[in-house]
XYZ file of C-alpha atoms in Angstrom:
204
model
C 79.903 -117.242 -69.604
C 80.493 -114.451 -67.143
C 83.869 -112.780 -67.310
C 86.098 -113.179 -64.331
C 86.984 -109.752 -63.008
C 90.588 -109.626 -61.946
C 91.046 -107.329 -58.962
C 93.446 -104.466 -59.577
C 96.324 -104.079 -57.216
C 97.521 -100.621 -56.324
C 101.246 -100.098 -56.784
C 103.049 -98.044 -54.179
C 106.484 -96.612 -54.731
C 108.746 -95.601 -51.889
C 110.106 -92.181 -52.926
C 112.251 -91.735 -49.829
C 115.439 -92.677 -51.641
C 114.660 -90.289 -54.522
C 113.985 -87.450 -52.072
C 117.266 -88.112 -50.292
C 119.109 -88.066 -53.612
C 117.467 -84.780 -54.622
C 118.476 -83.121 -51.351
C 122.025 -84.465 -51.681
C 122.338 -82.998 -55.178
C 120.881 -79.680 -54.038
C 123.325 -79.510 -51.125
C 126.231 -80.349 -53.435
C 125.376 -77.572 -55.893
C 124.895 -75.026 -53.098
C 128.266 -75.855 -51.533
C 130.198 -75.883 -54.803
C 128.576 -72.873 -56.458
C 130.466 -69.602 -56.448
C 128.163 -66.643 -56.009
C 129.193 -63.663 -58.085
C 129.677 -60.604 -55.890
C 128.141 -57.315 -56.937
C 130.622 -55.275 -58.959
C 130.904 -51.473 -58.686
C 130.811 -51.102 -62.462
C 128.876 -52.892 -65.193
C 131.191 -53.919 -68.018
C 129.719 -54.884 -71.375
C 132.537 -57.015 -72.739
C 133.082 -57.586 -76.460
C 132.468 -61.088 -77.775
C 134.983 -63.539 -79.176
C 135.185 -67.163 -80.247
C 137.947 -67.952 -77.755
C 137.107 -70.859 -75.448
C 140.122 -70.602 -73.124
C 138.771 -70.646 -69.542
C 139.757 -67.935 -67.071
C 141.160 -69.429 -63.830
C 138.936 -69.242 -60.740
C 141.732 -68.596 -58.239
C 145.066 -66.796 -57.932
C 143.959 -64.066 -60.285
C 143.985 -60.278 -60.351
C 141.326 -58.598 -62.456
C 141.521 -55.105 -63.913
C 138.177 -53.812 -65.166
C 137.759 -50.837 -67.493
C 134.367 -49.137 -67.529
C 132.633 -47.459 -70.434
C 133.940 -44.034 -69.384
C 137.492 -45.296 -68.866
C 137.250 -45.913 -65.108
C 139.822 -48.450 -63.921
C 138.987 -50.958 -61.156
C 141.360 -53.423 -59.509
C 140.694 -56.609 -57.570
C 142.191 -59.918 -56.452
C 140.236 -63.055 -55.604
C 141.737 -64.125 -52.239
C 140.601 -62.351 -49.053
C 143.935 -62.765 -47.166
C 145.732 -61.256 -50.168
C 143.351 -58.286 -50.131
C 144.150 -57.573 -46.477
C 147.932 -57.780 -46.967
C 147.662 -55.642 -50.091
C 145.679 -52.955 -48.244
C 148.223 -52.917 -45.416
C 151.060 -52.460 -47.918
C 149.170 -49.690 -49.726
C 148.559 -48.007 -46.364
C 152.275 -48.129 -45.521
C 153.144 -46.740 -48.944
C 150.776 -43.771 -48.666
C 150.971 -43.225 -44.909
C 147.401 -44.319 -44.147
C 146.550 -46.526 -41.155
C 143.567 -48.816 -41.716
C 141.719 -50.257 -38.728
C 140.980 -53.976 -38.404
C 137.327 -53.264 -39.180
C 138.316 -51.418 -42.356
C 140.639 -54.242 -43.368
C 137.874 -56.783 -42.809
C 135.455 -54.733 -44.898
C 138.032 -54.310 -47.655
C 138.631 -58.075 -47.740
C 135.010 -58.539 -48.850
C 135.230 -56.138 -51.799
C 135.709 -57.832 -55.186
C 137.335 -54.688 -56.596
C 137.959 -51.014 -55.905
C 138.028 -48.009 -58.193
C 139.000 -44.928 -56.202
C 142.232 -43.018 -55.551
C 144.011 -44.239 -52.419
C 143.164 -40.966 -50.647
C 139.451 -41.858 -50.919
C 139.728 -45.444 -49.649
C 138.720 -44.693 -46.067
C 135.650 -42.812 -47.247
C 134.741 -45.729 -49.536
C 134.962 -48.176 -46.636
C 132.399 -46.200 -44.626
C 129.727 -46.731 -47.306
C 127.290 -49.626 -47.495
C 127.106 -51.833 -50.575
C 124.313 -49.995 -52.378
C 125.954 -46.598 -51.901
C 129.417 -47.892 -52.774
C 128.248 -49.491 -56.023
C 126.095 -46.568 -57.130
C 127.164 -45.385 -60.618
C 129.655 -42.544 -60.387
C 130.635 -43.170 -56.757
C 133.952 -44.734 -57.745
C 135.723 -42.596 -60.375
C 138.443 -45.161 -61.050
C 142.054 -45.709 -59.991
C 144.472 -43.115 -61.428
C 146.790 -44.728 -63.961
C 148.200 -41.814 -65.938
C 151.854 -40.830 -65.972
C 151.339 -38.090 -63.358
C 149.934 -40.407 -60.679
C 149.917 -44.079 -61.593
C 148.387 -45.646 -58.494
C 147.447 -48.733 -60.515
C 151.144 -49.591 -60.655
C 151.263 -49.703 -56.851
C 148.149 -51.901 -56.610
C 149.708 -54.372 -59.059
C 153.067 -54.374 -57.261
C 151.588 -54.877 -53.785
C 149.171 -57.534 -55.009
C 152.153 -59.501 -56.264
C 154.029 -58.890 -52.999
C 151.012 -60.067 -50.980
C 150.521 -63.250 -52.998
C 153.948 -64.934 -53.428
C 152.329 -67.956 -55.071
C 151.843 -65.828 -58.167
C 148.824 -64.175 -59.736
C 147.482 -64.450 -63.241
C 146.165 -61.287 -64.848
C 142.815 -60.729 -66.526
C 141.564 -57.524 -68.144
C 137.825 -56.994 -68.429
C 137.176 -54.029 -70.680
C 133.917 -52.491 -71.846
C 133.360 -52.670 -75.588
C 132.830 -48.876 -75.674
C 135.850 -47.949 -73.539
C 138.578 -45.796 -75.054
C 141.412 -48.028 -76.250
C 144.001 -45.577 -74.923
C 143.010 -46.545 -71.356
C 143.488 -50.245 -72.119
C 146.838 -49.402 -73.708
C 147.916 -47.578 -70.535
C 146.794 -50.503 -68.356
C 148.720 -53.012 -70.475
C 151.827 -50.803 -70.420
C 151.588 -50.591 -66.616
C 151.359 -54.380 -66.393
C 154.353 -54.798 -68.667
C 156.338 -52.422 -66.452
C 155.670 -54.948 -63.673
C 156.852 -57.809 -65.936
C 153.357 -59.118 -66.616
C 153.453 -60.057 -70.283
C 150.871 -62.855 -70.338
C 147.427 -61.343 -69.988
C 143.963 -62.892 -70.239
C 141.201 -60.850 -71.852
C 137.691 -61.522 -70.534
C 135.154 -61.556 -73.369
C 131.648 -62.757 -74.036
C 131.024 -66.033 -75.831
C 130.431 -66.003 -79.566
C 129.635 -68.926 -81.836
C 132.376 -69.986 -84.197
C 131.624 -69.121 -87.821
C 130.532 -72.016 -90.001
C 132.881 -72.798 -92.841
C 131.059 -73.805 -96.009
C 132.808 -75.585 -98.805
């Protein structure tokens, strides 16, 4: 007896809904992602097993480079503008609106106040070139870091949390000076930014 051949039916799937979902997810991730701005110094942080997250907002960050250069930054653009205006009043420097706008886009700075105007004339690649920013003075003779900390607090009444990001090869004496300067400003709770390290396994 001849076999009856059953005709095959082609199955079609409407992928429109899947495409819409993919684009929705892509849009969500683009809108919620925070792009890391280019920093003027590369800091190779030491590792630790701490899993305490660093806050994403209302934070001032002090970075210490391998050669002991000190950089200072706050996360909010309006705070950066107010801080620059206060620094200008303190040191007798008038910053234009264009300079203030440019400063508001910088994640951190690492030059003496006297060199700020020159820094703001540079483009990003020149400004972030190694050696261009020698660091903020923080020694006893001219502790400009103290003023940055004080005016950052003044410009952000809501309160700022402090994080120190130090290079693993930086001289500890610089970190000690930075911490002492923070304590002079009554900042005694400090977050240390480190790289992730796996917890050691305990064998019985």
